[in-house]
Amino acid sequence: MTYPAKEENRDITIGDTTVSEKTIEKWASKGASKIRDVALACGAYFYPAQFLKGAEATTKALKHQALTDAQTNQEIEAIREGRKEYIDGELKDVVVREEPDLQKAMLEQAARNVLADDLRKQFTLNQVVLEAESIVAEQADAEISDEPIDPDWFQAFKSYAENAQKTDLKVLWSKVLAGEAIKPGTYSLRTFHFLQHLSKNEAQLIEKLMAVTLEGRVILTNTSGKLGLENYITVDEILELVNMGVVIGHNAELSITPVLKPDSYLTLLNANRGISIKNNTQEEIHVRISNMLLTALGLNLLSLMDDVCIDESYLIQVAQHFSKTVADAEIYISIKRDEETISYPLENYIKNNNL
């Protein structure tokens, strides 16, 4: 048996800096280049543009990034505390006067605060942009739109992202920028505003909603005149999500009726798990689905969440609902692994997993 040759990932060393060949390739990828172009144009990088071409330039930029990440926070606080100051472009120790002038000292402190705040924002934005490049570099160039990122969009994004302090928020803004590089126009100013003011409780509530979402919709099983969500999310929580602008259709007035042709499937997935409905007849069948829908904002939020997994008991409840309401159809639990989706008959899945 012949096995394909293992792909090599050679290291390239220039001076005292070593990076992998793949790192340089990612740095030069279509998506990362789009982000870098607009970020440089809008002043979101510390290092000059001439560092960003070729292997030698890449190693310098990556080395500079590492040094910046290690030192900048300390330098910013040193400036704010009056221990350091910039003189002719260089960071130097502050010479303390024995008899400081109070008014002058206050003005100097105000100036230091402004400089420290600006440096903090620049540093944060640089981190966000670099992480976005790393995220989008994992995408094939063919999946990246040829349309450039709108500079006006980036300036608005910049005003929000540069104020992030917590690591998870910085990563969130990086995902927004990466998504915009892949498909410009994906994220709106409303999404920016929402993310900036999102509370911890609201974030947890949105996570609960996404755990009962399939293909951007919450399927309502309408048992005993209720929505069928009582074990997963309360009516008050649904109303709060409606007021937040994340979901619509809480009165169960929204429905769709897709038509299944003979021997065809309807599959509804949440990340890597969902249900499939197969038409086993020689006639078309209609599948009525009552649902709530995620709004454009809700879909934006869903796209930014990692490892969103549907609640298994809710998934079984929905599958059993369709097994009762769709005649002559076979219901499957579908699981996506890599690029392949595997479907298991509902009853077998329940039995094999002791549900």
JSON list of C-alpha atoms in Angstrom, two decimals, residues 112-329:
[
{"chain": "A", "resi": 112, "resn": "ARG", "atom": "CA", "xyz": [-0.11, 61.19, 30.60]},
{"chain": "A", "resi": 113, "resn": "ASN", "atom": "CA", "xyz": [-3.62, 59.78, 31.02]},
{"chain": "A", "resi": 114, "resn": "VAL", "atom": "CA", "xyz": [-4.55, 60.77, 27.47]},
{"chain": "A", "resi": 115, "resn": "LEU", "atom": "CA", "xyz": [-1.38, 59.20, 26.06]},
{"chain": "A", "resi": 116, "resn": "ALA", "atom": "CA", "xyz": [-1.80, 56.02, 28.13]},
{"chain": "A", "resi": 117, "resn": "ASP", "atom": "CA", "xyz": [-5.45, 55.66, 27.07]},
{"chain": "A", "resi": 118, "resn": "ASP", "atom": "CA", "xyz": [-4.56, 56.13, 23.41]},
{"chain": "A", "resi": 119, "resn": "LEU", "atom": "CA", "xyz": [-1.75, 53.59, 23.67]},
{"chain": "A", "resi": 120, "resn": "ARG", "atom": "CA", "xyz": [-4.06, 51.12, 25.37]},
{"chain": "A", "resi": 121, "resn": "LYS", "atom": "CA", "xyz": [-6.61, 51.46, 22.57]},
{"chain": "A", "resi": 122, "resn": "GLN", "atom": "CA", "xyz": [-3.95, 51.08, 19.90]},
{"chain": "A", "resi": 123, "resn": "PHE", "atom": "CA", "xyz": [-2.50, 48.03, 21.62]},
{"chain": "A", "resi": 124, "resn": "THR", "atom": "CA", "xyz": [-5.94, 46.41, 21.99]},
{"chain": "A", "resi": 125, "resn": "LEU", "atom": "CA", "xyz": [-6.83, 47.09, 18.37]},
{"chain": "A", "resi": 126, "resn": "ASN", "atom": "CA", "xyz": [-3.53, 45.61, 17.23]},
{"chain": "A", "resi": 127, "resn": "GLN", "atom": "CA", "xyz": [-4.28, 42.42, 19.18]},
{"chain": "A", "resi": 128, "resn": "VAL", "atom": "CA", "xyz": [-7.79, 42.20, 17.72]},
{"chain": "A", "resi": 129, "resn": "VAL", "atom": "CA", "xyz": [-6.53, 42.66, 14.15]},
{"chain": "A", "resi": 130, "resn": "LEU", "atom": "CA", "xyz": [-3.75, 40.08, 14.52]},
{"chain": "A", "resi": 131, "resn": "GLU", "atom": "CA", "xyz": [-6.16, 37.51, 15.97]},
{"chain": "A", "resi": 132, "resn": "ALA", "atom": "CA", "xyz": [-8.64, 38.21, 13.13]},
{"chain": "A", "resi": 133, "resn": "GLU", "atom": "CA", "xyz": [-5.87, 37.57, 10.61]},
{"chain": "A", "resi": 134, "resn": "SER", "atom": "CA", "xyz": [-5.11, 34.28, 12.31]},
{"chain": "A", "resi": 135, "resn": "ILE", "atom": "CA", "xyz": [-8.78, 33.23, 12.20]},
{"chain": "A", "resi": 136, "resn": "VAL", "atom": "CA", "xyz": [-9.41, 34.15, 8.58]},
{"chain": "A", "resi": 137, "resn": "ALA", "atom": "CA", "xyz": [-6.12, 32.63, 7.41]},
{"chain": "A", "resi": 138, "resn": "GLU", "atom": "CA", "xyz": [-7.63, 29.20, 8.13]},
{"chain": "A", "resi": 139, "resn": "GLN", "atom": "CA", "xyz": [-10.15, 29.78, 5.34]},
{"chain": "A", "resi": 140, "resn": "ALA", "atom": "CA", "xyz": [-9.32, 28.81, 1.77]},
{"chain": "A", "resi": 141, "resn": "ASP", "atom": "CA", "xyz": [-8.79, 31.80, -0.52]},
{"chain": "A", "resi": 142, "resn": "ALA", "atom": "CA", "xyz": [-11.70, 30.60, -2.68]},
{"chain": "A", "resi": 143, "resn": "GLU", "atom": "CA", "xyz": [-14.06, 31.09, 0.29]},
{"chain": "A", "resi": 144, "resn": "ILE", "atom": "CA", "xyz": [-13.03, 34.74, 0.72]},
{"chain": "A", "resi": 145, "resn": "SER", "atom": "CA", "xyz": [-14.98, 37.42, -1.11]},
{"chain": "A", "resi": 146, "resn": "ASP", "atom": "CA", "xyz": [-13.04, 39.59, -3.56]},
{"chain": "A", "resi": 147, "resn": "GLU", "atom": "CA", "xyz": [-14.83, 42.65, -2.16]},
{"chain": "A", "resi": 148, "resn": "PRO", "atom": "CA", "xyz": [-12.57, 44.71, 0.12]},
{"chain": "A", "resi": 149, "resn": "ILE", "atom": "CA", "xyz": [-13.54, 45.68, 3.65]},
{"chain": "A", "resi": 150, "resn": "ASP", "atom": "CA", "xyz": [-15.20, 49.10, 3.62]},
{"chain": "A", "resi": 151, "resn": "PRO", "atom": "CA", "xyz": [-12.90, 51.63, 5.37]},
{"chain": "A", "resi": 152, "resn": "ASP", "atom": "CA", "xyz": [-15.96, 53.39, 6.86]},
{"chain": "A", "resi": 153, "resn": "TRP", "atom": "CA", "xyz": [-17.11, 50.05, 8.29]},
{"chain": "A", "resi": 154, "resn": "PHE", "atom": "CA", "xyz": [-13.65, 49.46, 9.75]},
{"chain": "A", "resi": 155, "resn": "GLN", "atom": "CA", "xyz": [-13.52, 52.91, 11.35]},
{"chain": "A", "resi": 156, "resn": "ALA", "atom": "CA", "xyz": [-16.83, 52.20, 13.08]},
{"chain": "A", "resi": 157, "resn": "PHE", "atom": "CA", "xyz": [-15.58, 48.75, 14.10]},
{"chain": "A", "resi": 158, "resn": "LYS", "atom": "CA", "xyz": [-12.36, 50.29, 15.41]},
{"chain": "A", "resi": 159, "resn": "SER", "atom": "CA", "xyz": [-14.23, 52.65, 17.75]},
{"chain": "A", "resi": 160, "resn": "TYR", "atom": "CA", "xyz": [-15.85, 49.65, 19.45]},
{"chain": "A", "resi": 161, "resn": "ALA", "atom": "CA", "xyz": [-13.08, 47.04, 19.33]},
{"chain": "A", "resi": 162, "resn": "GLU", "atom": "CA", "xyz": [-10.33, 49.27, 20.74]},
{"chain": "A", "resi": 163, "resn": "ASN", "atom": "CA", "xyz": [-12.22, 49.62, 24.02]},
{"chain": "A", "resi": 164, "resn": "ALA", "atom": "CA", "xyz": [-12.38, 45.88, 24.75]},
{"chain": "A", "resi": 165, "resn": "GLN", "atom": "CA", "xyz": [-10.46, 44.92, 27.89]},
{"chain": "A", "resi": 166, "resn": "LYS", "atom": "CA", "xyz": [-11.29, 41.28, 28.58]},
{"chain": "A", "resi": 167, "resn": "THR", "atom": "CA", "xyz": [-9.68, 38.57, 26.47]},
{"chain": "A", "resi": 168, "resn": "ASP", "atom": "CA", "xyz": [-13.00, 36.96, 25.51]},
{"chain": "A", "resi": 169, "resn": "LEU", "atom": "CA", "xyz": [-14.32, 40.29, 24.21]},
{"chain": "A", "resi": 170, "resn": "LYS", "atom": "CA", "xyz": [-11.17, 40.84, 22.16]},
{"chain": "A", "resi": 171, "resn": "VAL", "atom": "CA", "xyz": [-11.62, 37.40, 20.61]},
{"chain": "A", "resi": 172, "resn": "LEU", "atom": "CA", "xyz": [-15.27, 38.23, 19.88]},
{"chain": "A", "resi": 173, "resn": "TRP", "atom": "CA", "xyz": [-14.30, 41.40, 18.01]},
{"chain": "A", "resi": 174, "resn": "SER", "atom": "CA", "xyz": [-11.63, 39.43, 16.14]},
{"chain": "A", "resi": 175, "resn": "LYS", "atom": "CA", "xyz": [-14.33, 37.02, 14.94]},
{"chain": "A", "resi": 176, "resn": "VAL", "atom": "CA", "xyz": [-16.43, 39.96, 13.75]},
{"chain": "A", "resi": 177, "resn": "LEU", "atom": "CA", "xyz": [-13.53, 41.34, 11.70]},
{"chain": "A", "resi": 178, "resn": "ALA", "atom": "CA", "xyz": [-12.67, 37.89, 10.31]},
{"chain": "A", "resi": 179, "resn": "GLY", "atom": "CA", "xyz": [-16.30, 37.34, 9.30]},
{"chain": "A", "resi": 180, "resn": "GLU", "atom": "CA", "xyz": [-16.41, 40.71, 7.57]},
{"chain": "A", "resi": 181, "resn": "ALA", "atom": "CA", "xyz": [-13.25, 39.83, 5.63]},
{"chain": "A", "resi": 182, "resn": "ILE", "atom": "CA", "xyz": [-14.86, 36.60, 4.44]},
{"chain": "A", "resi": 183, "resn": "LYS", "atom": "CA", "xyz": [-18.13, 38.28, 3.45]},
{"chain": "A", "resi": 184, "resn": "PRO", "atom": "CA", "xyz": [-18.29, 42.09, 3.68]},
{"chain": "A", "resi": 185, "resn": "GLY", "atom": "CA", "xyz": [-21.63, 43.39, 4.92]},
{"chain": "A", "resi": 186, "resn": "THR", "atom": "CA", "xyz": [-22.17, 40.53, 7.37]},
{"chain": "A", "resi": 187, "resn": "TYR", "atom": "CA", "xyz": [-22.03, 42.59, 10.57]},
{"chain": "A", "resi": 188, "resn": "SER", "atom": "CA", "xyz": [-23.93, 45.82, 11.08]},
{"chain": "A", "resi": 189, "resn": "LEU", "atom": "CA", "xyz": [-23.48, 48.81, 13.36]},
{"chain": "A", "resi": 190, "resn": "ARG", "atom": "CA", "xyz": [-26.43, 47.52, 15.37]},
{"chain": "A", "resi": 191, "resn": "THR", "atom": "CA", "xyz": [-24.46, 44.34, 16.10]},
{"chain": "A", "resi": 192, "resn": "PHE", "atom": "CA", "xyz": [-21.50, 46.49, 17.25]},
{"chain": "A", "resi": 193, "resn": "HIS", "atom": "CA", "xyz": [-23.71, 48.43, 19.65]},
{"chain": "A", "resi": 194, "resn": "PHE", "atom": "CA", "xyz": [-25.35, 45.26, 20.96]},
{"chain": "A", "resi": 195, "resn": "LEU", "atom": "CA", "xyz": [-22.04, 43.51, 21.62]},
{"chain": "A", "resi": 196, "resn": "GLN", "atom": "CA", "xyz": [-20.58, 46.51, 23.43]},
{"chain": "A", "resi": 197, "resn": "HIS", "atom": "CA", "xyz": [-23.47, 46.67, 25.87]},
{"chain": "A", "resi": 198, "resn": "LEU", "atom": "CA", "xyz": [-24.13, 42.92, 26.22]},
{"chain": "A", "resi": 199, "resn": "SER", "atom": "CA", "xyz": [-24.31, 41.85, 29.86]},
{"chain": "A", "resi": 200, "resn": "LYS", "atom": "CA", "xyz": [-23.22, 38.49, 31.25]},
{"chain": "A", "resi": 201, "resn": "ASN", "atom": "CA", "xyz": [-26.84, 37.51, 32.01]},
{"chain": "A", "resi": 202, "resn": "GLU", "atom": "CA", "xyz": [-27.92, 38.43, 28.47]},
{"chain": "A", "resi": 203, "resn": "ALA", "atom": "CA", "xyz": [-25.06, 36.40, 27.01]},
{"chain": "A", "resi": 204, "resn": "GLN", "atom": "CA", "xyz": [-26.11, 33.37, 29.06]},
{"chain": "A", "resi": 205, "resn": "LEU", "atom": "CA", "xyz": [-29.73, 33.81, 27.94]},
{"chain": "A", "resi": 206, "resn": "ILE", "atom": "CA", "xyz": [-28.65, 33.90, 24.29]},
{"chain": "A", "resi": 207, "resn": "GLU", "atom": "CA", "xyz": [-26.66, 30.69, 24.84]},
{"chain": "A", "resi": 208, "resn": "LYS", "atom": "CA", "xyz": [-29.85, 29.03, 26.13]},
{"chain": "A", "resi": 209, "resn": "LEU", "atom": "CA", "xyz": [-31.71, 30.12, 23.01]},
{"chain": "A", "resi": 210, "resn": "MET", "atom": "CA", "xyz": [-29.01, 28.84, 20.65]},
{"chain": "A", "resi": 211, "resn": "ALA", "atom": "CA", "xyz": [-29.18, 25.42, 22.35]},
{"chain": "A", "resi": 212, "resn": "VAL", "atom": "CA", "xyz": [-32.72, 25.02, 20.95]},
{"chain": "A", "resi": 213, "resn": "THR", "atom": "CA", "xyz": [-32.01, 26.46, 17.51]},
{"chain": "A", "resi": 214, "resn": "LEU", "atom": "CA", "xyz": [-31.91, 24.55, 14.23]},
{"chain": "A", "resi": 215, "resn": "GLU", "atom": "CA", "xyz": [-30.91, 26.32, 11.01]},
{"chain": "A", "resi": 216, "resn": "GLY", "atom": "CA", "xyz": [-31.65, 29.75, 12.51]},
{"chain": "A", "resi": 217, "resn": "ARG", "atom": "CA", "xyz": [-35.08, 28.77, 13.82]},
{"chain": "A", "resi": 218, "resn": "VAL", "atom": "CA", "xyz": [-36.57, 27.48, 17.08]},
{"chain": "A", "resi": 219, "resn": "ILE", "atom": "CA", "xyz": [-39.03, 24.73, 16.22]},
{"chain": "A", "resi": 220, "resn": "LEU", "atom": "CA", "xyz": [-42.19, 24.79, 18.33]},
{"chain": "A", "resi": 221, "resn": "THR", "atom": "CA", "xyz": [-43.73, 21.42, 19.06]},
{"chain": "A", "resi": 222, "resn": "ASN", "atom": "CA", "xyz": [-46.90, 23.07, 20.44]},
{"chain": "A", "resi": 223, "resn": "THR", "atom": "CA", "xyz": [-47.77, 20.43, 22.99]},
{"chain": "A", "resi": 224, "resn": "SER", "atom": "CA", "xyz": [-50.94, 21.02, 25.06]},
{"chain": "A", "resi": 225, "resn": "GLY", "atom": "CA", "xyz": [-51.32, 24.50, 23.65]},
{"chain": "A", "resi": 226, "resn": "LYS", "atom": "CA", "xyz": [-47.83, 25.53, 24.77]},
{"chain": "A", "resi": 227, "resn": "LEU", "atom": "CA", "xyz": [-44.69, 26.26, 22.75]},
{"chain": "A", "resi": 228, "resn": "GLY", "atom": "CA", "xyz": [-42.98, 23.05, 23.77]},
{"chain": "A", "resi": 229, "resn": "LEU", "atom": "CA", "xyz": [-39.96, 24.91, 25.19]},
{"chain": "A", "resi": 230, "resn": "GLU", "atom": "CA", "xyz": [-40.93, 24.92, 28.84]},
{"chain": "A", "resi": 231, "resn": "ASN", "atom": "CA", "xyz": [-38.13, 22.53, 29.88]},
{"chain": "A", "resi": 232, "resn": "TYR", "atom": "CA", "xyz": [-35.47, 24.63, 28.19]},
{"chain": "A", "resi": 233, "resn": "ILE", "atom": "CA", "xyz": [-36.36, 28.30, 28.25]},
{"chain": "A", "resi": 234, "resn": "THR", "atom": "CA", "xyz": [-39.19, 30.17, 29.99]},
{"chain": "A", "resi": 235, "resn": "VAL", "atom": "CA", "xyz": [-41.81, 32.42, 28.43]},
{"chain": "A", "resi": 236, "resn": "ASP", "atom": "CA", "xyz": [-40.38, 35.42, 30.29]},
{"chain": "A", "resi": 237, "resn": "GLU", "atom": "CA", "xyz": [-36.94, 34.65, 28.87]},
{"chain": "A", "resi": 238, "resn": "ILE", "atom": "CA", "xyz": [-38.39, 34.41, 25.37]},
{"chain": "A", "resi": 239, "resn": "LEU", "atom": "CA", "xyz": [-40.08, 37.79, 25.79]},
{"chain": "A", "resi": 240, "resn": "GLU", "atom": "CA", "xyz": [-36.78, 39.27, 26.96]},
{"chain": "A", "resi": 241, "resn": "LEU", "atom": "CA", "xyz": [-35.05, 37.88, 23.87]},
{"chain": "A", "resi": 242, "resn": "VAL", "atom": "CA", "xyz": [-37.80, 39.38, 21.71]},
{"chain": "A", "resi": 243, "resn": "ASN", "atom": "CA", "xyz": [-37.28, 42.77, 23.37]},
{"chain": "A", "resi": 244, "resn": "MET", "atom": "CA", "xyz": [-33.54, 42.42, 22.77]},
{"chain": "A", "resi": 245, "resn": "GLY", "atom": "CA", "xyz": [-34.27, 41.99, 19.06]},
{"chain": "A", "resi": 246, "resn": "VAL", "atom": "CA", "xyz": [-32.73, 38.53, 18.84]},
{"chain": "A", "resi": 247, "resn": "VAL", "atom": "CA", "xyz": [-35.80, 36.45, 17.92]},
{"chain": "A", "resi": 248, "resn": "ILE", "atom": "CA", "xyz": [-39.31, 36.92, 16.50]},
{"chain": "A", "resi": 249, "resn": "GLY", "atom": "CA", "xyz": [-42.44, 34.77, 16.31]},
{"chain": "A", "resi": 250, "resn": "HIS", "atom": "CA", "xyz": [-42.96, 34.00, 19.98]},
{"chain": "A", "resi": 251, "resn": "ASN", "atom": "CA", "xyz": [-46.73, 33.87, 19.47]},
{"chain": "A", "resi": 252, "resn": "ALA", "atom": "CA", "xyz": [-46.26, 30.86, 17.19]},
{"chain": "A", "resi": 253, "resn": "GLU", "atom": "CA", "xyz": [-47.74, 32.76, 14.26]},
{"chain": "A", "resi": 254, "resn": "LEU", "atom": "CA", "xyz": [-44.76, 32.00, 12.01]},
{"chain": "A", "resi": 255, "resn": "SER", "atom": "CA", "xyz": [-44.61, 28.76, 10.07]},
{"chain": "A", "resi": 256, "resn": "ILE", "atom": "CA", "xyz": [-43.17, 27.30, 6.90]},
{"chain": "A", "resi": 257, "resn": "THR", "atom": "CA", "xyz": [-44.32, 24.31, 4.86]},
{"chain": "A", "resi": 258, "resn": "PRO", "atom": "CA", "xyz": [-41.48, 22.89, 2.78]},
{"chain": "A", "resi": 259, "resn": "VAL", "atom": "CA", "xyz": [-42.40, 20.28, 0.16]},
{"chain": "A", "resi": 260, "resn": "LEU", "atom": "CA", "xyz": [-40.49, 17.01, 0.15]},
{"chain": "A", "resi": 261, "resn": "LYS", "atom": "CA", "xyz": [-40.26, 15.20, -3.19]},
{"chain": "A", "resi": 262, "resn": "PRO", "atom": "CA", "xyz": [-40.23, 11.40, -3.27]},
{"chain": "A", "resi": 263, "resn": "ASP", "atom": "CA", "xyz": [-37.13, 9.84, -1.71]},
{"chain": "A", "resi": 264, "resn": "SER", "atom": "CA", "xyz": [-35.75, 13.22, -0.65]},
{"chain": "A", "resi": 265, "resn": "TYR", "atom": "CA", "xyz": [-34.56, 14.63, 2.69]},
{"chain": "A", "resi": 266, "resn": "LEU", "atom": "CA", "xyz": [-35.12, 17.76, 4.73]},
{"chain": "A", "resi": 267, "resn": "THR", "atom": "CA", "xyz": [-32.21, 18.28, 7.14]},
{"chain": "A", "resi": 268, "resn": "LEU", "atom": "CA", "xyz": [-32.10, 20.87, 9.93]},
{"chain": "A", "resi": 269, "resn": "LEU", "atom": "CA", "xyz": [-28.75, 21.23, 11.72]},
{"chain": "A", "resi": 270, "resn": "ASN", "atom": "CA", "xyz": [-27.33, 23.18, 14.63]},
{"chain": "A", "resi": 271, "resn": "ALA", "atom": "CA", "xyz": [-23.55, 23.20, 14.15]},
{"chain": "A", "resi": 272, "resn": "ASN", "atom": "CA", "xyz": [-22.90, 19.46, 13.95]},
{"chain": "A", "resi": 273, "resn": "ARG", "atom": "CA", "xyz": [-26.18, 17.88, 15.06]},
{"chain": "A", "resi": 274, "resn": "GLY", "atom": "CA", "xyz": [-29.80, 17.95, 13.96]},
{"chain": "A", "resi": 275, "resn": "ILE", "atom": "CA", "xyz": [-32.65, 15.99, 12.39]},
{"chain": "A", "resi": 276, "resn": "SER", "atom": "CA", "xyz": [-33.48, 14.70, 8.91]},
{"chain": "A", "resi": 277, "resn": "ILE", "atom": "CA", "xyz": [-36.93, 13.92, 7.54]},
{"chain": "A", "resi": 278, "resn": "LYS", "atom": "CA", "xyz": [-37.08, 11.46, 4.62]},
{"chain": "A", "resi": 279, "resn": "ASN", "atom": "CA", "xyz": [-40.04, 11.09, 2.29]},
{"chain": "A", "resi": 280, "resn": "ASN", "atom": "CA", "xyz": [-40.49, 7.33, 1.78]},
{"chain": "A", "resi": 281, "resn": "THR", "atom": "CA", "xyz": [-43.49, 7.68, -0.55]},
{"chain": "A", "resi": 282, "resn": "GLN", "atom": "CA", "xyz": [-43.82, 8.21, -4.28]},
{"chain": "A", "resi": 283, "resn": "GLU", "atom": "CA", "xyz": [-45.79, 11.40, -3.70]},
{"chain": "A", "resi": 284, "resn": "GLU", "atom": "CA", "xyz": [-44.84, 14.84, -2.49]},
{"chain": "A", "resi": 285, "resn": "ILE", "atom": "CA", "xyz": [-45.45, 15.46, 1.21]},
{"chain": "A", "resi": 286, "resn": "HIS", "atom": "CA", "xyz": [-45.79, 18.76, 3.03]},
{"chain": "A", "resi": 287, "resn": "VAL", "atom": "CA", "xyz": [-43.94, 19.35, 6.30]},
{"chain": "A", "resi": 288, "resn": "ARG", "atom": "CA", "xyz": [-45.50, 22.09, 8.43]},
{"chain": "A", "resi": 289, "resn": "ILE", "atom": "CA", "xyz": [-43.01, 23.69, 10.79]},
{"chain": "A", "resi": 290, "resn": "SER", "atom": "CA", "xyz": [-44.13, 26.18, 13.42]},
{"chain": "A", "resi": 291, "resn": "ASN", "atom": "CA", "xyz": [-41.17, 28.21, 14.57]},
{"chain": "A", "resi": 292, "resn": "MET", "atom": "CA", "xyz": [-39.60, 31.31, 15.99]},
{"chain": "A", "resi": 293, "resn": "LEU", "atom": "CA", "xyz": [-36.92, 32.88, 13.79]},
{"chain": "A", "resi": 294, "resn": "LEU", "atom": "CA", "xyz": [-33.62, 34.42, 14.69]},
{"chain": "A", "resi": 295, "resn": "THR", "atom": "CA", "xyz": [-33.40, 38.00, 13.48]},
{"chain": "A", "resi": 296, "resn": "ALA", "atom": "CA", "xyz": [-30.43, 39.32, 11.51]},
{"chain": "A", "resi": 297, "resn": "LEU", "atom": "CA", "xyz": [-28.92, 40.28, 14.88]},
{"chain": "A", "resi": 298, "resn": "GLY", "atom": "CA", "xyz": [-29.62, 36.80, 16.25]},
{"chain": "A", "resi": 299, "resn": "LEU", "atom": "CA", "xyz": [-27.95, 35.16, 13.24]},
{"chain": "A", "resi": 300, "resn": "ASN", "atom": "CA", "xyz": [-24.93, 37.43, 13.72]},
{"chain": "A", "resi": 301, "resn": "LEU", "atom": "CA", "xyz": [-24.67, 36.34, 17.35]},
{"chain": "A", "resi": 302, "resn": "LEU", "atom": "CA", "xyz": [-25.02, 32.67, 16.40]},
{"chain": "A", "resi": 303, "resn": "SER", "atom": "CA", "xyz": [-22.16, 32.99, 13.92]},
{"chain": "A", "resi": 304, "resn": "LEU", "atom": "CA", "xyz": [-19.88, 34.35, 16.66]},
{"chain": "A", "resi": 305, "resn": "MET", "atom": "CA", "xyz": [-20.49, 31.52, 19.12]},
{"chain": "A", "resi": 306, "resn": "ASP", "atom": "CA", "xyz": [-18.11, 28.58, 19.47]},
{"chain": "A", "resi": 307, "resn": "ASP", "atom": "CA", "xyz": [-19.20, 24.98, 19.92]},
{"chain": "A", "resi": 308, "resn": "VAL", "atom": "CA", "xyz": [-22.92, 25.68, 19.82]},
{"chain": "A", "resi": 309, "resn": "CYS", "atom": "CA", "xyz": [-24.54, 22.31, 20.48]},
{"chain": "A", "resi": 310, "resn": "ILE", "atom": "CA", "xyz": [-28.27, 21.68, 20.51]},
{"chain": "A", "resi": 311, "resn": "ASP", "atom": "CA", "xyz": [-29.79, 20.30, 23.68]},
{"chain": "A", "resi": 312, "resn": "GLU", "atom": "CA", "xyz": [-30.12, 16.56, 23.00]},
{"chain": "A", "resi": 313, "resn": "SER", "atom": "CA", "xyz": [-33.42, 16.12, 24.83]},
{"chain": "A", "resi": 314, "resn": "TYR", "atom": "CA", "xyz": [-34.91, 19.00, 22.86]},
{"chain": "A", "resi": 315, "resn": "LEU", "atom": "CA", "xyz": [-33.61, 17.47, 19.63]},
{"chain": "A", "resi": 316, "resn": "ILE", "atom": "CA", "xyz": [-35.32, 14.16, 20.48]},
{"chain": "A", "resi": 317, "resn": "GLN", "atom": "CA", "xyz": [-38.52, 16.04, 21.35]},
{"chain": "A", "resi": 318, "resn": "VAL", "atom": "CA", "xyz": [-38.54, 17.77, 17.95]},
{"chain": "A", "resi": 319, "resn": "ALA", "atom": "CA", "xyz": [-37.77, 14.51, 16.14]},
{"chain": "A", "resi": 320, "resn": "GLN", "atom": "CA", "xyz": [-40.61, 12.71, 17.92]},
{"chain": "A", "resi": 321, "resn": "HIS", "atom": "CA", "xyz": [-42.93, 15.63, 17.11]},
{"chain": "A", "resi": 322, "resn": "PHE", "atom": "CA", "xyz": [-42.25, 15.17, 13.38]},
{"chain": "A", "resi": 323, "resn": "SER", "atom": "CA", "xyz": [-42.60, 11.40, 13.62]},
{"chain": "A", "resi": 324, "resn": "LYS", "atom": "CA", "xyz": [-46.18, 12.00, 14.81]},
{"chain": "A", "resi": 325, "resn": "THR", "atom": "CA", "xyz": [-47.13, 14.90, 12.53]},
{"chain": "A", "resi": 326, "resn": "VAL", "atom": "CA", "xyz": [-45.53, 13.94, 9.22]},
{"chain": "A", "resi": 327, "resn": "ALA", "atom": "CA", "xyz": [-47.15, 10.83, 7.80]},
{"chain": "A", "resi": 328, "resn": "ASP", "atom": "CA", "xyz": [-45.16, 8.35, 5.69]},
{"chain": "A", "resi": 329, "resn": "ALA", "atom": "CA", "xyz": [-41.84, 9.92, 6.63]}
]
